[in-house]
Each structure stands twice: as C-alpha cells, then as structure tokens.
Coordinates of C-alpha atoms and ligand atoms in Angstrom, one line a residue:
X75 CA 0.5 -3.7 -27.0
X76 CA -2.7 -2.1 -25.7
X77 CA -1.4 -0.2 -22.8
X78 CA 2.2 0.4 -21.2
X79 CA 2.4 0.2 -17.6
X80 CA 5.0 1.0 -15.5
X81 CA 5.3 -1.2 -12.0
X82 CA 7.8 1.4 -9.5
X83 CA 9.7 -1.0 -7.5
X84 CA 9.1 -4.2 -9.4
X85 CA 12.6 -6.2 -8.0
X86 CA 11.5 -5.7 -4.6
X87 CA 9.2 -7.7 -2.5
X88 CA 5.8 -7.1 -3.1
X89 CA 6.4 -5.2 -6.6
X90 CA 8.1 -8.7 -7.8
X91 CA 4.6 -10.5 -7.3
X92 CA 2.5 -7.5 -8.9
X93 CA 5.3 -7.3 -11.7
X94 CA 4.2 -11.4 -12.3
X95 CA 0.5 -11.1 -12.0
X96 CA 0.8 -8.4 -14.8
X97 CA 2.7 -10.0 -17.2
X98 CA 0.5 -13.5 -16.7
X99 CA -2.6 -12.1 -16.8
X100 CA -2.6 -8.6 -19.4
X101 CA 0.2 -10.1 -22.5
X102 CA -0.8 -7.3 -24.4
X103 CA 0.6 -4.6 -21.3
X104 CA 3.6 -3.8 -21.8
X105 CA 5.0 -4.2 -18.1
X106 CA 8.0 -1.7 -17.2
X107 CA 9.8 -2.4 -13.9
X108 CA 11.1 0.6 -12.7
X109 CA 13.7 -0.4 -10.0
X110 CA 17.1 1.8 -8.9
X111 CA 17.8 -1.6 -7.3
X112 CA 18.9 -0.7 -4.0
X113 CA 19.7 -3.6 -1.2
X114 CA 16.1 -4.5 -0.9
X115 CA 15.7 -4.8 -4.9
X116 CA 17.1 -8.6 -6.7
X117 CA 16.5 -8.7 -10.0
X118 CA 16.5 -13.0 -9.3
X119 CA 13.3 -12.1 -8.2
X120 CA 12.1 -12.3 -11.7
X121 CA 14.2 -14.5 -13.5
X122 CA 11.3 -16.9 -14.5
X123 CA 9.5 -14.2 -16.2
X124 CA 12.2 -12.1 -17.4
X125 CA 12.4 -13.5 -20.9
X126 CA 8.7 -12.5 -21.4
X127 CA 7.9 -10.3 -24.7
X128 CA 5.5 -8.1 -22.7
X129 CA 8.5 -7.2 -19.9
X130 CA 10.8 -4.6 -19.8
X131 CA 13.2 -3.6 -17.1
X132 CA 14.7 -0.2 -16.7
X133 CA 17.1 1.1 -13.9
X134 CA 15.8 4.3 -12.9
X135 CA 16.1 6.4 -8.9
X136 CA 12.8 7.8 -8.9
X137 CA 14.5 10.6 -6.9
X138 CA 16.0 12.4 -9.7
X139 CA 13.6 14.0 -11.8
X140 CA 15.5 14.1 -15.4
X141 CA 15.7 10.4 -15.1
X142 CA 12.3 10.0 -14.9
X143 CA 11.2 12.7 -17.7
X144 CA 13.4 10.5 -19.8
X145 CA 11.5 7.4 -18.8
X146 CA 8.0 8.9 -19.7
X147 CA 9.9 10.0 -23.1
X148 CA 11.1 6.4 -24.0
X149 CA 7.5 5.2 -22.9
X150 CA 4.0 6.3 -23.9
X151 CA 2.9 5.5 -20.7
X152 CA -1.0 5.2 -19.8
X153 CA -0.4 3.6 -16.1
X154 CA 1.7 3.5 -12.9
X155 CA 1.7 1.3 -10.2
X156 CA 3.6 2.8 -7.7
X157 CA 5.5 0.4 -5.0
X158 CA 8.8 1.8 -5.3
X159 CA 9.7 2.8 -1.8
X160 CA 12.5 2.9 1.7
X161 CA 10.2 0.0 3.1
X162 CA 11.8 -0.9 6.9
X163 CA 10.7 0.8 9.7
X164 CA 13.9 -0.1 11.5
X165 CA 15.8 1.4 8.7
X166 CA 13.6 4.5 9.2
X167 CA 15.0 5.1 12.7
X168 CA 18.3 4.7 11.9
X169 CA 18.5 6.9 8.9
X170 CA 14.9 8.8 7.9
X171 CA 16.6 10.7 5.1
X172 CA 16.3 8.2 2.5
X173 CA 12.7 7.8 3.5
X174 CA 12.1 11.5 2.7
X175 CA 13.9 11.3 -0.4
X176 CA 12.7 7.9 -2.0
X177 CA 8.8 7.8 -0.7
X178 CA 8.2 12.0 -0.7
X179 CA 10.5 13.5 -3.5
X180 CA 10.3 10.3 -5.5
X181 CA 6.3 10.4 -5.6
X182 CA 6.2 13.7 -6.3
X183 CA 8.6 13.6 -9.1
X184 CA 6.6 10.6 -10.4
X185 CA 3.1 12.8 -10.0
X186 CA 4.6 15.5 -12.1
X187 CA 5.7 13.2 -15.0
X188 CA 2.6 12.5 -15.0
X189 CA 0.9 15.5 -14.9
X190 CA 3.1 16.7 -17.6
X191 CA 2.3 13.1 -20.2
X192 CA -0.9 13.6 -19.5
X193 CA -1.3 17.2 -20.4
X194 CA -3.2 16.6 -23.6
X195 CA -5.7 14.0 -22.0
X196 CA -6.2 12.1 -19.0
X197 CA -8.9 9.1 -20.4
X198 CA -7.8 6.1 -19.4
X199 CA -4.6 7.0 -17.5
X200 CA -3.9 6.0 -13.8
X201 CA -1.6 6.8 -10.9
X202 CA -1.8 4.2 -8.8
X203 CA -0.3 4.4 -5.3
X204 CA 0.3 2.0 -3.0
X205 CA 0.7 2.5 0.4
X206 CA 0.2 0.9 4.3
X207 CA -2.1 0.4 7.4
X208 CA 0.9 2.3 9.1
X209 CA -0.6 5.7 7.9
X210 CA -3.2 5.3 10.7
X211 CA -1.2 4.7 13.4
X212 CA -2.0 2.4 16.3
X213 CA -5.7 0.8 16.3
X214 CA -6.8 1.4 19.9
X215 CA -9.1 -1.3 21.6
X216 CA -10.9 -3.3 19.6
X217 CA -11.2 -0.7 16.5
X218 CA -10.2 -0.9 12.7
X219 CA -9.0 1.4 10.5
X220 CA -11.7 2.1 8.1
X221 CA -10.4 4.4 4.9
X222 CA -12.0 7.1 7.1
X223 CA -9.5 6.8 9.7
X224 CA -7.8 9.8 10.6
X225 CA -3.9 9.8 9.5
X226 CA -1.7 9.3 12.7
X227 CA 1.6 8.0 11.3
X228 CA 4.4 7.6 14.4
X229 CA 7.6 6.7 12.8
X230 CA 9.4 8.1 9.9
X231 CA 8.5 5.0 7.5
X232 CA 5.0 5.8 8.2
X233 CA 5.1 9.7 8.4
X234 CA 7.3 9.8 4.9
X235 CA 4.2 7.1 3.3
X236 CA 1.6 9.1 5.1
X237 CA 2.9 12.4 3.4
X238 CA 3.1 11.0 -0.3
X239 CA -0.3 9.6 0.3
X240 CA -1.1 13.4 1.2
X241 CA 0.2 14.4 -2.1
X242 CA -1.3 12.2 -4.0
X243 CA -5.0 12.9 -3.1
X244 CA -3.9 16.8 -4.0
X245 CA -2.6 16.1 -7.4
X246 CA -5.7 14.7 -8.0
X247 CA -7.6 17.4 -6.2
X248 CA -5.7 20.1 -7.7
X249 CA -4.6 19.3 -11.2
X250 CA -7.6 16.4 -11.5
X251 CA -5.0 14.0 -12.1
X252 CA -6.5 10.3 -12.3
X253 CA -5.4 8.6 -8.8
X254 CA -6.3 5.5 -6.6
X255 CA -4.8 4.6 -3.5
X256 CA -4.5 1.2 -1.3
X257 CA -2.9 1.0 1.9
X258 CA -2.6 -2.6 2.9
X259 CA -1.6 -4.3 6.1
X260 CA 1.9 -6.3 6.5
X261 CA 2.6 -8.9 4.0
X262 CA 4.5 -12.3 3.9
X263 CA 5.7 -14.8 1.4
X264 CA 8.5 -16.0 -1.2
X265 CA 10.9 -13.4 -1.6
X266 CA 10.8 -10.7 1.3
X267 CA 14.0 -9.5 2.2
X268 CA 15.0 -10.8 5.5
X269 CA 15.2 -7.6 7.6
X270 CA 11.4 -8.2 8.0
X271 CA 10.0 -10.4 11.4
X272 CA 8.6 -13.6 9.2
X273 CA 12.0 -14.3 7.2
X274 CA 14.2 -13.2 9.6
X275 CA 12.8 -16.1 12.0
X276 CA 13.0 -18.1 9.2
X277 CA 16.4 -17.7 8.7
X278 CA 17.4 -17.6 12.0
X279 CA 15.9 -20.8 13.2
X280 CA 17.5 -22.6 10.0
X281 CA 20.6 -21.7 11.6
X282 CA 20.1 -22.1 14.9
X283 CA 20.5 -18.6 15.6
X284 CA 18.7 -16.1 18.8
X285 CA 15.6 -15.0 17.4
X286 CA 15.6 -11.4 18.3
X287 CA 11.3 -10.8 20.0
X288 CA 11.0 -6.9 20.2
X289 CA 9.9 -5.9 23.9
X290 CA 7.4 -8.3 25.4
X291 CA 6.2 -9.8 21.6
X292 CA 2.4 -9.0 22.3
X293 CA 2.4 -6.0 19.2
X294 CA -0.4 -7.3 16.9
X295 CA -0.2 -7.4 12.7
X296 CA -2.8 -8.2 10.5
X297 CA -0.9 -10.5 8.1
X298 CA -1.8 -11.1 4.1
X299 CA -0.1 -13.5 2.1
X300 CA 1.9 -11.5 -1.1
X301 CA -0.4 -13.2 -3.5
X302 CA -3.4 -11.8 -2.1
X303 CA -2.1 -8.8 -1.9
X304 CA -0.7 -8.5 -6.1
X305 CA -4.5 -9.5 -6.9
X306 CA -6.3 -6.9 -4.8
X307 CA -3.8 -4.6 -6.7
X308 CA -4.8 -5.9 -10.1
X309 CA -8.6 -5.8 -9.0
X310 CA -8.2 -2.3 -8.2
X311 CA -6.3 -1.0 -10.5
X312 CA -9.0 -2.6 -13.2
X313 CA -12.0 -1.7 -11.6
X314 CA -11.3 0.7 -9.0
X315 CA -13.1 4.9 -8.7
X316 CA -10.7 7.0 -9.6
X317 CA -10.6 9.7 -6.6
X318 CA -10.8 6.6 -3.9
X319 CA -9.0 5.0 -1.4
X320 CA -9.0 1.1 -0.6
X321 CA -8.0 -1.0 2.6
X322 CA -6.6 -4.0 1.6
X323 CA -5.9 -6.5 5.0
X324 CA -6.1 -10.3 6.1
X325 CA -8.4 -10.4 8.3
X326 CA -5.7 -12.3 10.7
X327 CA -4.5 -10.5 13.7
X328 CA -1.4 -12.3 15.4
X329 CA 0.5 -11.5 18.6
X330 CA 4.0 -11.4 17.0
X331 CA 5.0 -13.7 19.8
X332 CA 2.7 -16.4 18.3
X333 CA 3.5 -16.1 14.8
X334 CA 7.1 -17.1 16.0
X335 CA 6.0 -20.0 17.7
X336 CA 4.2 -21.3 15.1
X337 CA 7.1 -20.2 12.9
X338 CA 9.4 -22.7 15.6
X339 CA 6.7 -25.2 15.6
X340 CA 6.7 -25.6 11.4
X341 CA 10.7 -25.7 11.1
X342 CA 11.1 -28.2 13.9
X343 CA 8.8 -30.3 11.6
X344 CA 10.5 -29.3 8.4
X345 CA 14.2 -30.0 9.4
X346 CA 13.3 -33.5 11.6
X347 CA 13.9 -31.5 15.0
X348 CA 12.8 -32.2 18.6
X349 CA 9.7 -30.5 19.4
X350 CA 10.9 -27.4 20.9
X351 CA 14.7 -27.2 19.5
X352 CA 14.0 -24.2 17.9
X353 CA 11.6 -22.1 20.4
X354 CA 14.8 -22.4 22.9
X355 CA 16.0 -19.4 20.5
X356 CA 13.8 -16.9 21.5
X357 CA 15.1 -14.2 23.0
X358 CA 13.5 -10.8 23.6
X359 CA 15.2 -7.6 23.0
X360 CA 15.1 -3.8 23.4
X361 CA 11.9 -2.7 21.8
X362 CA 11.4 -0.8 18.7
X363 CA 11.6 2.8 19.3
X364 CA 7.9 4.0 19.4
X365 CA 6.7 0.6 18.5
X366 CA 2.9 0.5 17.3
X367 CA 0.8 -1.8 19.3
X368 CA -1.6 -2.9 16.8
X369 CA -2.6 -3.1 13.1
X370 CA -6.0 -4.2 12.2
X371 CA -7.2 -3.0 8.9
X372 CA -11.4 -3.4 8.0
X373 CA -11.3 -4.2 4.2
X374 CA -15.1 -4.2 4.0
X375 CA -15.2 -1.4 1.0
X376 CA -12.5 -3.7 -1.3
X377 CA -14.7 -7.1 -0.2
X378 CA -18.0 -5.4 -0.8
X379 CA -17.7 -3.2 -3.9
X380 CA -14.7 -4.6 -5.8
X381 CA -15.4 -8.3 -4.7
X382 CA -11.7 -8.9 -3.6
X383 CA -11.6 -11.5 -1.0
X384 CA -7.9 -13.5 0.1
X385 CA -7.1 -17.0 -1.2
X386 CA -5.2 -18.0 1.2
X387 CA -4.9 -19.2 5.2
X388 CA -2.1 -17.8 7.4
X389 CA -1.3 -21.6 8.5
X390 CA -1.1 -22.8 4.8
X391 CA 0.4 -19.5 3.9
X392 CA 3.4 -20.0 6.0
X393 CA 4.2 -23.5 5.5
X394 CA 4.2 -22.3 2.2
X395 CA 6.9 -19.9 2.8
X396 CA 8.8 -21.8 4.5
X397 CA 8.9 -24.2 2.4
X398 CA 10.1 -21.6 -0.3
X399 CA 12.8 -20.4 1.8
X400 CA 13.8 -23.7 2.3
X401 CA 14.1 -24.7 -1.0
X402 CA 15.8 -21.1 -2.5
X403 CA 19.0 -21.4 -0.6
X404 CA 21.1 -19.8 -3.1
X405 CA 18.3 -16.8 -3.2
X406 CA 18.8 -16.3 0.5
X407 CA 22.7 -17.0 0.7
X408 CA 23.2 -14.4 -2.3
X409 CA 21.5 -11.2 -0.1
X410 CA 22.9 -12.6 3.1
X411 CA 26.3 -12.7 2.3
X412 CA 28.2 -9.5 3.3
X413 CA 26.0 -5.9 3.3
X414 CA 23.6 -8.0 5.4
X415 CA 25.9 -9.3 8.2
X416 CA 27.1 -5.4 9.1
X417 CA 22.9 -4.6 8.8
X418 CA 22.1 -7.4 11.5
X419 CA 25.2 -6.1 13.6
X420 CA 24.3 -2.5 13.7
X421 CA 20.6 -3.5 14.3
X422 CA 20.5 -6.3 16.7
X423 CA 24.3 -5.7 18.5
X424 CA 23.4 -3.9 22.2
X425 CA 19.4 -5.1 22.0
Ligands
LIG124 P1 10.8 -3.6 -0.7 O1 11.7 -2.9 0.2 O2 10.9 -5.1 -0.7 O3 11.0 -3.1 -2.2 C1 11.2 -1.8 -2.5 C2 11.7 -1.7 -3.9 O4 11.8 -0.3 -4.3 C3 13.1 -2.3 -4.1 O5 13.1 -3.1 -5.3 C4 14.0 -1.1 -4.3 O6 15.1 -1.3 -5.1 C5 13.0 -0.1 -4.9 N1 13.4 1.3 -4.7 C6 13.8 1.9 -3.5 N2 14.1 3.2 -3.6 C7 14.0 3.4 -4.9 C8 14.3 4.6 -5.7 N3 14.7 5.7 -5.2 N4 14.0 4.5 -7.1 C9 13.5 3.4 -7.6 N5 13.3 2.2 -6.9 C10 13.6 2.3 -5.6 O7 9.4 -3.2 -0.3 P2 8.0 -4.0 -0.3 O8 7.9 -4.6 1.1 O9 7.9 -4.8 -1.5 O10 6.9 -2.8 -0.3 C11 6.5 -2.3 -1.6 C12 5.6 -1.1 -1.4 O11 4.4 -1.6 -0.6 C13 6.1 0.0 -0.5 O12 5.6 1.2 -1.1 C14 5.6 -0.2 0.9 O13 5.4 1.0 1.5 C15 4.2 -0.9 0.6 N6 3.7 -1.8 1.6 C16 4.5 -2.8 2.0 C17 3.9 -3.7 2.9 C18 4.7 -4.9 3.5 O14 4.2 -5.6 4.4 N7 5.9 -5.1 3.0 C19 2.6 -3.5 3.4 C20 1.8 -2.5 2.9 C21 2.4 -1.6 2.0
LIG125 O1 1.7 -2.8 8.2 C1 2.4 -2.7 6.9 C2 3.8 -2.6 7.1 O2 4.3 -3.8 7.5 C3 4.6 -2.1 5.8 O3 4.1 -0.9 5.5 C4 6.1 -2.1 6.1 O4 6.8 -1.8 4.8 C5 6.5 -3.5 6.5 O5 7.9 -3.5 6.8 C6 5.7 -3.9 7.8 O6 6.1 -3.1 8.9 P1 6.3 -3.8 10.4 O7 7.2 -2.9 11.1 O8 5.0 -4.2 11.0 O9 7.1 -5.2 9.9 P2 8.3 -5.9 10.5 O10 8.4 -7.2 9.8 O11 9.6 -5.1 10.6 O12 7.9 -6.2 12.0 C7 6.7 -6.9 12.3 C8 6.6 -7.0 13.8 O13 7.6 -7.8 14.4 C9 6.7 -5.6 14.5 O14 5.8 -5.5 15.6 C10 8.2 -5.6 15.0 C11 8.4 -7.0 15.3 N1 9.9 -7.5 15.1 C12 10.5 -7.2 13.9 C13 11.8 -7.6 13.7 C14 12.4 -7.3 12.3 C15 10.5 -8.2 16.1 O15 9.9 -8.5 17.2 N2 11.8 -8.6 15.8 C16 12.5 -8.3 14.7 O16 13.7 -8.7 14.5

C-alpha cells in the first residue's frame, strides 16, 4: 500500500461516505476507520465495502490518549481525516460535556499522535480536519461566511468545533505540523442518523407522525448533498495548501419550513397519498435554545482554486434520499428501535 490513512469517524454519517470514496478511488490507501461507535456510529453503514483488501476497521475513543498511541504504533500512518465528532446541536444543549470531551480532548490527543509519528519528518503527512459553517455563527443580512469570517460560535456544538479548529491552526503554527481545515455547511443524504431535521421528517411522515418545526420554521441552511461533500474532502485533501482553510457549501439556502414542505410534497407522491396528507403533520414547537438564524457559506476559494464544484440539485438530491430511506427499512428500524424512542421523548416531550 502506498500510504495509510486513517478516516476518524468513518461509521458515522458523513465519515461513512468519505470512508467509500477512499477505498473506490486510492486501492492502494490503506483506509483505517477509526470509530468508538457511539449511537450515532453503524458499522451497516459499510457493509458493501467492508470486505475490501484496502479497509480496515478499528474500535478506538479518540478521548483516551493510550488508545490512540497504540493506534499510530500498529499503523505507519502518513494521513488523517478527521470527522470523528459529538455532531447534534440538540445533544449539545442537553449534555455539552461529551462535546468537550469528544471534539476538544479528542483532537488534541489526535494532534499530539501526530506530532509525535511525525517527529522524524513531516513530507507528505497530513492532519486533515473537518469542521462546520457553525464556527461563524449567524450570517447577518444578506452576507456569507468567507474563510475570513470572524469565529462567533453560539452553542456548545459549535463553540466545542470552533475551539478544536483553534487548536488545530496552532499545532501547525507552533510545532509546523502539516494541517488543512474545511468547514462545510449542513449535509443530507443516505445514512444520516435521524436526530437530524431531513430524516427525521422523513421518518416521521412515513409514519404519520407530528413533525416537530422549531419556532416559526423561517431559520435558513445551506444544504449539500453527502456526496458532494466526501469529494470536496478528497479534492482537498489531494491538492489542498497545507496551512489553509476551505469553505465547502451548496450554494442552496432553504427556509427550513420549505424544505419540509417539499419533504411532504415528495412522500405524498412516494406512498400514493392525497396531496396534502402529510403537511397536516406539521406542527411547530418550542424553539431551539439560541437558535442561529442563518447559514450561508461562500465556497468561492474551493470552486476557484481547487476546482470543486457540487454534482448534485437539492430537488434530485432529496428524492434521492428518500427514496433511500424508503427502501432501507431494516437500516432505519435497527437505530430506531429502543435508545432512540427515550432520545425523541426527552427531546420533543414538553415542545
Ligand atoms: P455523526 O454524528 O453521524 O458521526 C460521528 C461519528 O464519530 C460516529 O461514527 C461516532 O461513533 C464517532 N465518534 C463520536 N465520538 C467518538 C470518539 N470519542 N471516538 C471515536 N469516534 C467517535 O456525524 P456527521 O454528521 O457525519 O459529522 C461528521 C463530522 O463532520 C463532524 O466532525 C461534524 O462536526 C462535521 N460536519 C457535519 C455536518 C453535517 O451536516 N452533518 C456539516 C459540517 C461538518
Ligand atoms: O451547518 C452544519 C451543521 O449542520 C453541522 O455542523 C451539524 O453537525 C449538523 O447537525 C447541522 O446542524 P443543524 O443544527 O443546522 O442541523 P439539524 O438537522 O439539527 O437542524 C436543521 C434545522 O432544522 C435547524 O434550524 C433546526 C431545525 N429543526 C431541527 C430538528 C431536529 C427543526 O425545526 N426540528 C427538528 O426536529
């Protein structure tokens, strides 16, 4: 194998689909998913390519550090794509610790296996962290975020992703470790856990269940199919400056009200319903404790000097995903089946 790289987080969501992209595309990486497999991580994720000579999986908490010196002792290891991460914002306001633990002492622990593999030489070696538009806070007006954006996170998620982005930059500033950052607006498609808006409607409408609209439904995301998302990663981890930072975004602001509409709209269609069955579930709730009004990332540097551009329309996109939900019943019954249930009581009970 030319190069071993190790994917943090590869059973979860996004990681899954950079995990795939890897092993398709580089057979002579050896890919090492690095997963402690909490609720949000499913190994089913990536049963099709599981079998594959260039994959490896290893069980590991990025929190403790001795498990991860052993890791970078089993594996010469020359890259790391870092996804591994407390991902729900919801989650975050109900119990921040494990977002200080997982996304601050986890990166950190990861930066200094590095530092330490690397002692000898740092050619070819990357650190590769991937973060979110959330770092910036909320876009006022009409404005982007622009990788110049001042840092203005407002929720633990955010604050716990904005401070490991911190420490990233100084571990390259500092010790001149080889680093490169994204930070990417929200992402949809096959396989997101559904705590998150788009599967949760999903699921919900299926059957015939309230779906829960925080406050009045008019907060804004810029939304990027996963795909998209797995091959601006791969473009930048090939050809990105070491030292920079990349926005990665869709270009496709929604009022969140609408994306459940058209969500409504798509599985009326899908299960032979009357027009309008499933919009009769929508029911606003309590908002989301300091709820961000708007996303909107400007990916102008990733277009214009890495040549990334997305592949695929939000409408398309969706029916896509649905479609994939649809059809991977036993995917969704398996993590919705009891843990779940208690989640969606705590979270949704006095809204
Ligand atoms: P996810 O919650 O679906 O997956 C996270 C994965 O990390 C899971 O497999 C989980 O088991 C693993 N993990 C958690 N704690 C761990 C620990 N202590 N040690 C080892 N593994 C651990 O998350 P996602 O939505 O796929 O997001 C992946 C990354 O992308 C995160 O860093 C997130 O901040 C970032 N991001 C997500 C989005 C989005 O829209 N989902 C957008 C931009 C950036
Ligand atoms: O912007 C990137 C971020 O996108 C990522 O860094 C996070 O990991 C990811 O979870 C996502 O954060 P959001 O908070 O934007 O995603 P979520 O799907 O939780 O919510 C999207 C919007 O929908 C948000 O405005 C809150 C709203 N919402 C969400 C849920 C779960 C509802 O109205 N009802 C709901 O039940």
């Amino acid at each position: 194998m030319d190069k071993t790289i190790l994917i943090t987080g590869g059973a979860g969501f996004i990681g899954s689909h950079v995990v795939r992209q890897f092993i398709y595309f580089y057979p002579d990486y050896l890919v090492v998913n690095v997963d402690k497999l909490t609720y949000a991580g499913n190994l089913e994720n990536l049963r099709d390519v599981e079998h594959r000579p260039n994959y490896r999986f290893e069980r590991v908490d990025i929190v403790d550090p001795v498990a991860v010196r052993k890791l970078f002792e089993k594996y010469k290891v020359d890259g790391v794509v870092h996804l591994a991460a407390e991902s729900h914002v919801d989650r975050s306001i109900s119990s921040p610790m494990e977002f200080i633990y997982t996304n601050i002492i986890g990166t950190v622990n990861l930066l200094n296996a590095c530092k330490e593999a690397w002692k000898d030489t740092l050619d070819d070696k990357l650190f590769y962290h991937i973060s979110t538009d959330e770092v910036y806070g909320t876009a006022e007006g009409d404005s982007f975020f622009t990788e110049s954006t001042a840092y203005d996170p407002r929720s633990p998620y955010s604050a716990s992703k904005a401070s490991s982005d911190h420490l990233v930059r100084a571990y390259h500033n500092t010790f001149k470790l080889p680093v490169v950052i994204s930070n990417c607006s929200n992402n949809y498609g096959p396989n997101q856990f559904p705590e998150k808006l788009i599967p949760l409607v999903i699921h919900n409408i299926k059957n015939m269940r309230e779906i829960p609209v925080y406050g009045k439904g008019e907060n804004i995301r810029d939304w990027l199919y996963v795909i998209d998302h797995a091959r601006a990663i791969d473009q930048i981890f090939h050809m990105g400056v070491i030292g920079e930072t990349y926005n990665i975004g869709g270009c496709n602001e929604w009022k969140n009200i609408d994306v459940v509409k058209l969500l409504c709209t798509i599985l009326d269609e899908k299960l032979d319903r009357k027009p309008g069955t499933s919009a009769k579930l929508i029911t606003y709730v309590k908002d989301r404790a300091g709820h961000d009004l708007r996303y909107a990332i400007d990916a102008s540097k990733l277009q214009n000097e890495l040549g990334w551009e997305t592949s695929v329309d939000f409408e398309k996109g969706l029916k896509r995903t649905v479609d994939w939900y649809l059809d991977n019943e036993a995917w969704v019954n398996n993590i919705t089946s009891g843990e779940y249930e208690k989640y969606y009581e705590r979270q949704y009970k006095n809204r």
